[in-house]
Amino acid sequence: MINKKLLKVMNEQIKYELESYYLYLSMAAYFHSISLDGMAHWMRAQAHEEMIHAMKFFDHILDRGGKITLLDLKQGKTDWKSILEAWQDTLEHEQFITQKINDLTTVARNEKDYASEPILAFFTGEQIEEEATASRILDQVSMVAENKSGIFLLDRELGTRIFPPGSPMDASAAAK
Ligand code: OFO
């Protein structure tokens, strides 16, 4: 049985992961609206990953006999002034999620909830990757800044991100 305090923060984490899903879906819409379909594709893949994250916590709670409580999602940002601002928000958001995973780990350790160690170790590693990727793309966007051909090339590169097969988020697969 999952520890009660941990159950509360894990239910909150489902909400944060779903808010991440929403944020990246919103960014995908923003990038589509300015014809940067590669960046939009990258964001759709990121949104797909966030749904998987939410479901990992969802299933962990169920497996351990806990009650799922789906909380209200906060209304997130729906527009950005620039490409740079969107990528800055991406990195900032991932740093926020890393803090939330750290907080979860602290609760689990204080409550001696050892069964949650594998899932929290997975997310600790995942956040290193998420921050590193967002930071690298942000650096590249800053590098090309107002250079339109640089943005065009970066957009093409980001458009090569691979989706898991059959993802409903993959617009190119739906078009086939
Ligand atoms: Fe779930 O890692 Fe990003 O937010």
XYZ file of C-alpha atoms and ligand atoms in Angstrom:
180
model
C 0.000 0.000 0.000
C 1.333 3.403 -0.944
C 2.156 5.869 1.845
C -0.616 8.502 2.264
C 1.613 11.591 2.026
C 3.309 10.189 -1.045
C -0.066 9.372 -2.609
C -1.086 13.021 -2.283
C 2.026 14.387 -3.984
C 1.966 11.661 -6.638
C -1.610 12.610 -7.564
C -0.350 16.206 -7.819
C 2.452 14.986 -10.074
C -0.109 13.460 -12.481
C -1.577 16.961 -12.750
C 1.865 18.506 -13.434
C 2.579 15.928 -16.151
C -0.824 16.589 -17.761
C -0.146 20.329 -17.567
C 3.163 19.623 -19.332
C 1.194 17.742 -22.004
C -1.093 20.753 -22.413
C 1.783 23.239 -22.496
C 3.638 21.383 -25.240
C 0.458 20.830 -27.230
C -0.171 24.560 -26.990
C 3.372 25.234 -28.181
C 2.820 22.799 -31.073
C -0.213 24.870 -32.095
C 1.865 28.061 -31.819
C 4.649 26.661 -34.023
C 2.132 25.361 -36.579
C 0.567 28.850 -36.675
C 3.887 30.368 -37.779
C 4.651 27.510 -40.213
C 7.505 26.041 -38.180
C 6.138 22.542 -38.591
C 9.385 20.860 -37.503
C 9.283 22.582 -34.121
C 5.567 21.796 -33.928
C 6.375 18.130 -34.634
C 8.986 18.146 -31.839
C 6.424 19.618 -29.430
C 3.797 17.050 -30.412
C 6.306 14.284 -29.648
C 7.103 15.980 -26.338
C 3.406 16.189 -25.483
C 3.119 12.451 -26.253
C 5.952 11.770 -23.789
C 4.288 13.841 -21.083
C 1.099 11.786 -21.367
C 3.228 8.654 -20.905
C 4.786 10.256 -17.796
C 1.349 11.009 -16.341
C 0.257 7.416 -16.982
C 3.367 5.975 -15.333
C 2.376 7.702 -12.084
C -1.275 6.758 -12.660
C -0.382 3.058 -12.993
C 2.069 3.140 -10.095
C -0.658 4.462 -7.775
C -3.123 1.801 -8.979
C -0.565 -1.005 -8.662
C -0.015 -0.023 -5.056
C -3.678 0.100 -4.064
C -3.907 3.923 -3.987
C -6.801 6.103 -5.073
C -6.384 8.215 -8.208
C -7.605 11.797 -7.756
C -7.479 13.819 -10.957
C -7.041 17.478 -10.028
C -8.029 20.582 -11.989
C -5.452 21.653 -14.559
C -4.301 25.243 -14.471
C -4.911 27.378 -17.558
C -1.494 27.613 -19.167
C 0.008 30.049 -21.625
C -1.471 29.844 -25.137
C 0.685 32.301 -27.052
C 4.309 33.358 -27.325
C 5.916 36.587 -28.521
C 8.813 34.776 -30.190
C 10.347 31.382 -30.901
C 13.001 32.181 -28.328
C 10.406 32.838 -25.632
C 8.754 29.459 -26.300
C 12.062 27.606 -25.892
C 12.939 29.619 -22.787
C 9.588 28.564 -21.315
C 10.339 24.946 -22.224
C 13.588 24.937 -20.256
C 12.022 26.804 -17.343
C 9.126 24.361 -17.252
C 11.452 21.351 -17.197
C 13.426 22.917 -14.332
C 10.134 23.304 -12.455
C 9.277 19.626 -13.078
C 12.735 18.562 -11.879
C 12.049 20.397 -8.608
C 8.731 18.541 -8.293
C 10.450 15.173 -8.807
C 13.028 16.137 -6.169
C 10.200 17.024 -3.771
C 8.524 13.673 -4.444
C 11.786 11.865 -3.743
C 12.190 13.763 -0.463
C 8.688 12.732 0.673
C 9.326 9.101 -0.351
C 12.583 9.006 1.595
C 11.156 10.706 4.687
C 8.225 8.292 4.680
C 10.484 5.287 3.953
C 8.328 4.385 0.926
C 10.981 2.150 -0.655
C 8.648 0.702 -3.311
C 8.547 4.074 -5.062
C 12.344 4.171 -5.496
C 12.458 2.630 -9.015
C 9.872 4.980 -10.534
C 11.430 8.038 -8.871
C 14.918 7.012 -10.021
C 13.523 6.712 -13.556
C 12.114 10.246 -13.391
C 15.274 11.687 -11.851
C 17.206 10.360 -14.869
C 14.489 11.464 -17.245
C 14.663 15.049 -15.941
C 18.441 15.214 -16.519
C 17.703 14.345 -20.148
C 14.715 16.708 -20.445
C 16.685 19.684 -19.127
C 19.763 18.902 -21.225
C 17.697 18.627 -24.419
C 15.698 21.817 -23.756
C 18.878 23.701 -22.877
C 20.684 22.519 -26.034
C 17.796 23.537 -28.302
C 17.491 26.895 -26.517
C 21.223 27.517 -27.106
C 20.810 26.700 -30.789
C 17.752 28.940 -31.149
C 19.684 31.785 -29.439
C 22.641 31.173 -31.761
C 20.610 31.596 -34.952
C 18.328 34.265 -33.415
C 17.077 36.486 -36.266
C 18.807 34.480 -38.979
C 15.898 33.070 -40.988
C 17.878 30.378 -42.799
C 19.295 29.188 -39.447
C 15.768 28.886 -38.025
C 14.668 27.070 -41.177
C 17.464 24.482 -40.839
C 16.868 24.006 -37.121
C 13.156 23.554 -37.796
C 13.939 20.811 -40.284
C 16.236 19.056 -37.825
C 13.679 19.165 -35.009
C 11.123 17.758 -37.411
C 13.052 14.469 -37.526
C 12.228 13.520 -33.932
C 10.918 9.956 -33.902
C 7.487 9.119 -32.519
C 6.647 5.749 -31.011
C 4.667 3.790 -33.637
C 0.938 4.536 -33.792
C 1.077 7.740 -31.741
C -2.088 9.859 -32.212
C 0.154 12.925 -31.786
C 2.070 12.199 -35.005
C 0.477 14.327 -37.748
C 2.720 12.873 -40.462
C 1.556 9.319 -39.619
C -2.099 10.390 -39.609
C -1.638 11.867 -43.095
C -0.309 8.531 -44.484
Fe 7.442 14.905 -17.674
O 9.027 15.640 -18.190
Fe 8.769 17.148 -19.128
O 7.597 17.985 -18.119
